[in-house]
PDB file of C-alpha atoms in Angstrom:
ATOM      1  CA  MET A 173    -101.398  60.512 107.239  1.00 55.00           C
ATOM      2  CA  GLN A 174    -105.062  61.436 107.525  1.00 65.00           C
ATOM      3  CA  GLN A 175    -106.118  64.655 109.205  1.00 77.00           C
ATOM      4  CA  ILE A 176    -106.284  64.225 112.969  1.00 81.00           C
ATOM      5  CA  THR A 177    -109.628  64.902 114.637  1.00 88.00           C
ATOM      6  CA  PRO A 178    -110.121  65.409 118.382  1.00 93.00           C
ATOM      7  CA  PHE A 179    -110.674  62.367 120.554  1.00 94.00           C
ATOM      8  CA  HIS A 180    -113.072  62.196 123.488  1.00 96.00           C
ATOM      9  CA  VAL A 181    -112.145  60.323 126.651  1.00 96.00           C
ATOM     10  CA  ALA A 182    -113.993  60.169 129.972  1.00 96.00           C
ATOM     11  CA  ILE A 183    -112.188  59.069 133.120  1.00 96.00           C
ATOM     12  CA  PRO A 184    -113.268  58.355 136.689  1.00 95.00           C
ATOM     13  CA  VAL A 185    -112.125  60.557 139.568  1.00 96.00           C
ATOM     14  CA  HIS A 186    -112.967  60.186 143.248  1.00 94.00           C
ATOM     15  CA  ASN A 187    -112.462  63.869 144.121  1.00 96.00           C
ATOM     16  CA  LEU A 188    -113.986  66.137 141.475  1.00 97.00           C
ATOM     17  CA  ASP A 189    -112.739  69.400 143.028  1.00 97.00           C
ATOM     18  CA  GLU A 190    -109.132  68.226 143.446  1.00 97.00           C
ATOM     19  CA  CYS A 191    -108.985  66.831 139.910  1.00 97.00           C
ATOM     20  CA  ARG A 192    -110.689  69.913 138.467  1.00 98.00           C
ATOM     21  CA  THR A 193    -107.935  72.035 140.021  1.00 98.00           C
ATOM     22  CA  PHE A 194    -105.217  69.665 138.713  1.00 98.00           C
ATOM     23  CA  TYR A 195    -106.414  69.659 135.102  1.00 98.00           C
ATOM     24  CA  ARG A 196    -107.234  73.377 135.067  1.00 98.00           C
ATOM     25  CA  ASP A 197    -104.323  74.811 137.065  1.00 97.00           C
ATOM     26  CA  VAL A 198    -101.488  72.272 136.796  1.00 97.00           C
ATOM     27  CA  LEU A 199    -102.010  70.995 133.240  1.00 97.00           C
ATOM     28  CA  ALA A 200    -103.477  74.373 132.107  1.00 97.00           C
ATOM     29  CA  CYS A 201    -106.515  72.805 130.409  1.00 97.00           C
ATOM     30  CA  GLU A 202    -109.336  75.191 129.568  1.00 98.00           C
ATOM     31  CA  GLU A 203    -112.498  74.205 131.421  1.00 98.00           C
ATOM     32  CA  GLY A 204    -115.697  73.727 129.424  1.00 97.00           C
ATOM     33  CA  ARG A 205    -119.158  72.560 130.455  1.00 97.00           C
ATOM     34  CA  SER A 206    -119.691  70.977 133.852  1.00 97.00           C
ATOM     35  CA  SER A 207    -122.212  69.680 136.345  1.00 95.00           C
ATOM     36  CA  ASP A 208    -121.936  68.535 139.942  1.00 95.00           C
ATOM     37  CA  HIS A 209    -120.743  65.096 138.685  1.00 96.00           C
ATOM     38  CA  TRP A 210    -118.493  65.875 135.693  1.00 97.00           C
ATOM     39  CA  VAL A 211    -116.271  68.537 134.072  1.00 98.00           C
ATOM     40  CA  ASP A 212    -115.180  68.935 130.409  1.00 97.00           C
ATOM     41  CA  PHE A 213    -111.638  70.077 129.598  1.00 98.00           C
ATOM     42  CA  ASN A 214    -109.737  71.032 126.462  1.00 98.00           C
ATOM     43  CA  LEU A 215    -106.667  68.757 126.634  1.00 97.00           C
ATOM     44  CA  PHE A 216    -104.474  70.056 123.795  1.00 96.00           C
ATOM     45  CA  GLY A 217    -107.504  70.265 121.490  1.00 96.00           C
ATOM     46  CA  HIS A 218    -109.118  67.010 122.673  1.00 96.00           C
ATOM     47  CA  GLN A 219    -112.155  66.561 124.906  1.00 97.00           C
ATOM     48  CA  LEU A 220    -111.346  65.115 128.315  1.00 97.00           C
ATOM     49  CA  VAL A 221    -114.190  64.633 130.774  1.00 98.00           C
ATOM     50  CA  ILE A 222    -113.625  63.820 134.423  1.00 97.00           C
ATOM     51  CA  HIS A 223    -116.571  61.982 135.991  1.00 97.00           C
ATOM     52  CA  TYR A 224    -117.093  61.497 139.705  1.00 96.00           C
ATOM     53  CA  LYS A 225    -116.856  57.862 140.815  1.00 94.00           C
ATOM     54  CA  PRO A 226    -116.539  56.848 144.477  1.00 91.00           C
ATOM     55  CA  LYS A 227    -113.076  55.607 145.382  1.00 86.00           C
ATOM     56  CA  SER A 228    -112.622  51.854 145.457  1.00 80.00           C
ATOM     57  CA  THR A 229    -109.991  50.237 147.651  1.00 72.00           C
ATOM     58  CA  GLU A 230    -109.796  47.231 145.316  1.00 69.00           C
ATOM     59  CA  GLU A 231    -108.540  49.043 142.215  1.00 66.00           C
ATOM     60  CA  SER A 232    -104.853  49.290 141.423  1.00 76.00           C
ATOM     61  CA  LEU A 233    -102.861  49.969 138.291  1.00 77.00           C
ATOM     62  CA  HIS A 234    -101.318  47.122 136.350  1.00 87.00           C
ATOM     63  CA  HIS A 235     -97.780  47.687 135.018  1.00 90.00           C
ATOM     64  CA  ASN A 236     -95.922  46.313 131.995  1.00 91.00           C
ATOM     65  CA  ALA A 237     -92.172  46.434 131.473  1.00 91.00           C
ATOM     66  CA  VAL A 238     -91.138  48.739 128.608  1.00 91.00           C
ATOM     67  CA  ASP A 239     -87.512  49.833 128.121  1.00 89.00           C
ATOM     68  CA  GLY A 240     -86.786  48.506 131.601  1.00 90.00           C
ATOM     69  CA  LYS A 241     -89.362  50.854 133.086  1.00 91.00           C
ATOM     70  CA  SER A 242     -92.691  50.019 134.747  1.00 91.00           C
ATOM     71  CA  VAL A 243     -95.418  51.452 132.490  1.00 93.00           C
ATOM     72  CA  PRO A 244     -98.875  51.812 134.092  1.00 91.00           C
ATOM     73  CA  VAL A 245    -101.847  50.259 132.293  1.00 91.00           C
ATOM     74  CA  PRO A 246    -104.260  51.749 131.484  1.00 92.00           C
ATOM     75  CA  HIS A 247    -102.982  55.209 130.644  1.00 95.00           C
ATOM     76  CA  TYR A 248    -103.930  58.020 128.260  1.00 95.00           C
ATOM     77  CA  GLY A 249    -102.468  61.238 126.952  1.00 95.00           C
ATOM     78  CA  VAL A 250    -101.656  63.256 123.870  1.00 96.00           C
ATOM     79  CA  VAL A 251     -98.951  63.147 121.221  1.00 96.00           C
ATOM     80  CA  LEU A 252     -97.539  66.675 121.198  1.00 97.00           C
ATOM     81  CA  ALA A 253     -95.232  68.558 118.862  1.00 96.00           C
ATOM     82  CA  TRP A 254     -91.557  68.028 119.833  1.00 97.00           C
ATOM     83  CA  ASP A 255     -91.008  71.589 121.113  1.00 97.00           C
ATOM     84  CA  THR A 256     -94.384  71.646 122.878  1.00 97.00           C
ATOM     85  CA  PHE A 257     -93.458  68.423 124.698  1.00 98.00           C
ATOM     86  CA  GLN A 258     -90.171  69.927 125.907  1.00 97.00           C
ATOM     87  CA  GLU A 259     -91.905  73.089 127.155  1.00 97.00           C
ATOM     88  CA  PHE A 260     -94.727  71.122 128.808  1.00 97.00           C
ATOM     89  CA  ALA A 261     -92.277  68.750 130.522  1.00 98.00           C
ATOM     90  CA  GLN A 262     -90.373  71.732 131.917  1.00 98.00           C
ATOM     91  CA  GLN A 263     -93.594  73.349 133.151  1.00 97.00           C
ATOM     92  CA  LEU A 264     -94.525  70.116 134.948  1.00 98.00           C
ATOM     93  CA  LYS A 265     -91.063  69.904 136.527  1.00 98.00           C
ATOM     94  CA  ASN A 266     -91.426  73.524 137.673  1.00 97.00           C
ATOM     95  CA  LYS A 267     -94.753  72.546 139.298  1.00 97.00           C
ATOM     96  CA  ASN A 268     -93.024  69.634 141.084  1.00 97.00           C
ATOM     97  CA  ILE A 269     -95.018  66.883 139.364  1.00 97.00           C
ATOM     98  CA  ASN A 270     -94.069  63.469 140.737  1.00 97.00           C
ATOM     99  CA  PHE A 271     -93.269  61.516 137.569  1.00 98.00           C
ATOM    100  CA  ILE A 272     -93.796  57.759 137.398  1.00 96.00           C
ATOM    101  CA  ILE A 273     -91.370  57.857 134.477  1.00 97.00           C
ATOM    102  CA  GLU A 274     -89.316  61.033 134.059  1.00 97.00           C
ATOM    103  CA  PRO A 275     -89.246  62.593 130.585  1.00 98.00           C
ATOM    104  CA  TYR A 276     -86.786  60.684 128.388  1.00 97.00           C
ATOM    105  CA  ILE A 277     -86.041  59.814 124.746  1.00 97.00           C
ATOM    106  CA  ARG A 278     -86.875  56.371 123.320  1.00 95.00           C
ATOM    107  CA  PHE A 279     -85.325  54.982 120.141  1.00 94.00           C
ATOM    108  CA  GLU A 280     -82.848  57.865 119.958  1.00 94.00           C
ATOM    109  CA  GLY A 281     -81.462  58.215 116.434  1.00 93.00           C
ATOM    110  CA  MET A 282     -83.735  55.403 115.201  1.00 93.00           C
ATOM    111  CA  VAL A 283     -87.059  55.156 113.375  1.00 94.00           C
ATOM    112  CA  GLY A 284     -89.808  56.231 115.777  1.00 93.00           C
ATOM    113  CA  GLU A 285     -87.568  58.400 117.991  1.00 96.00           C
ATOM    114  CA  GLN A 286     -89.844  59.833 120.655  1.00 97.00           C
ATOM    115  CA  ALA A 287     -89.910  61.690 123.941  1.00 98.00           C
ATOM    116  CA  THR A 288     -92.243  60.358 126.638  1.00 98.00           C
ATOM    117  CA  MET A 289     -93.204  60.890 130.287  1.00 98.00           C
ATOM    118  CA  PHE A 290     -95.726  59.403 132.721  1.00 98.00           C
ATOM    119  CA  PHE A 291     -97.408  60.798 135.829  1.00 98.00           C
ATOM    120  CA  LEU A 292    -100.648  60.390 137.799  1.00 97.00           C
ATOM    121  CA  ASP A 293    -103.543  62.754 138.342  1.00 97.00           C
ATOM    122  CA  PRO A 294    -104.854  63.149 141.929  1.00 96.00           C
ATOM    123  CA  ALA A 295    -107.314  60.256 141.383  1.00 94.00           C
ATOM    124  CA  GLY A 296    -104.507  57.892 140.354  1.00 93.00           C
ATOM    125  CA  ASN A 297    -105.237  57.943 136.606  1.00 95.00           C
ATOM    126  CA  ALA A 298    -102.013  57.462 134.636  1.00 96.00           C
ATOM    127  CA  LEU A 299    -101.155  59.968 131.909  1.00 97.00           C
ATOM    128  CA  GLU A 300     -98.528  59.634 129.186  1.00 98.00           C
ATOM    129  CA  PHE A 301     -97.526  62.539 127.005  1.00 98.00           C
ATOM    130  CA  LYS A 302     -95.182  61.925 124.107  1.00 97.00           C
ATOM    131  CA  ALA A 303     -93.734  63.556 121.010  1.00 97.00           C
ATOM    132  CA  PHE A 304     -92.125  62.138 117.900  1.00 96.00           C
ATOM    133  CA  LYS A 305     -89.001  63.690 116.426  1.00 95.00           C
ATOM    134  CA  ASP A 306     -90.666  63.021 113.027  1.00 95.00           C
ATOM    135  CA  ILE A 307     -94.465  62.851 113.402  1.00 93.00           C
ATOM    136  CA  THR A 308     -94.754  60.897 110.141  1.00 91.00           C
ATOM    137  CA  GLN A 309     -93.166  58.001 112.044  1.00 93.00           C
ATOM    138  CA  LEU A 310     -96.051  57.815 114.549  1.00 91.00           C
ATOM    139  CA  PHE A 311     -96.970  54.305 113.346  1.00 88.00           C
ATOM    140  CA  ALA A 312     -93.600  53.296 111.843  1.00 88.00           C
ATOM    141  CA  LYS A 313     -92.343  49.797 112.549  1.00 83.00           C
TER     142      LYS A 313
END
C-alpha cells in the first residue's frame, strides 16, 4: 500500500459558531486558520474546512441500504486504527452523540472486517468513522 497523505475536504455549515464548537470540543479537532466565513481543523491528520453557507430548506440527505441499515449519502470521515476507533467511539458515547448508526462490526471474521459508525454534525453533514481489523484489507474484495 502506498504511503497515505492527508486529504483536504471542505463542507458547508449554516452555523459557523455551533459547528466550530462541535469539531473543536466534541470531536477534539485542533483548530487552524480561520476567517469570518470558514475554519480549518486537523481531523486525525487531515485538513477539514467548514465553510459558512446559508441553510436551505430544500436539501435533505439521501440514504442507501447497507447491511440493513440506512446509510446517509453523502458522508465523509476517516479510517482510524482499530484501537483508536474503539476509544473515539467511547468518547462520543460519553458525550451523548446521537448516532445515525451505532458503532458496530461489519464482515466479522471475514476479509475486510471493519468497525464503523455514523453521526451528524450540527449542520446535518453525515460523518462515518471506520477502522479495519487488518488495514492491508482496506481495498480487499
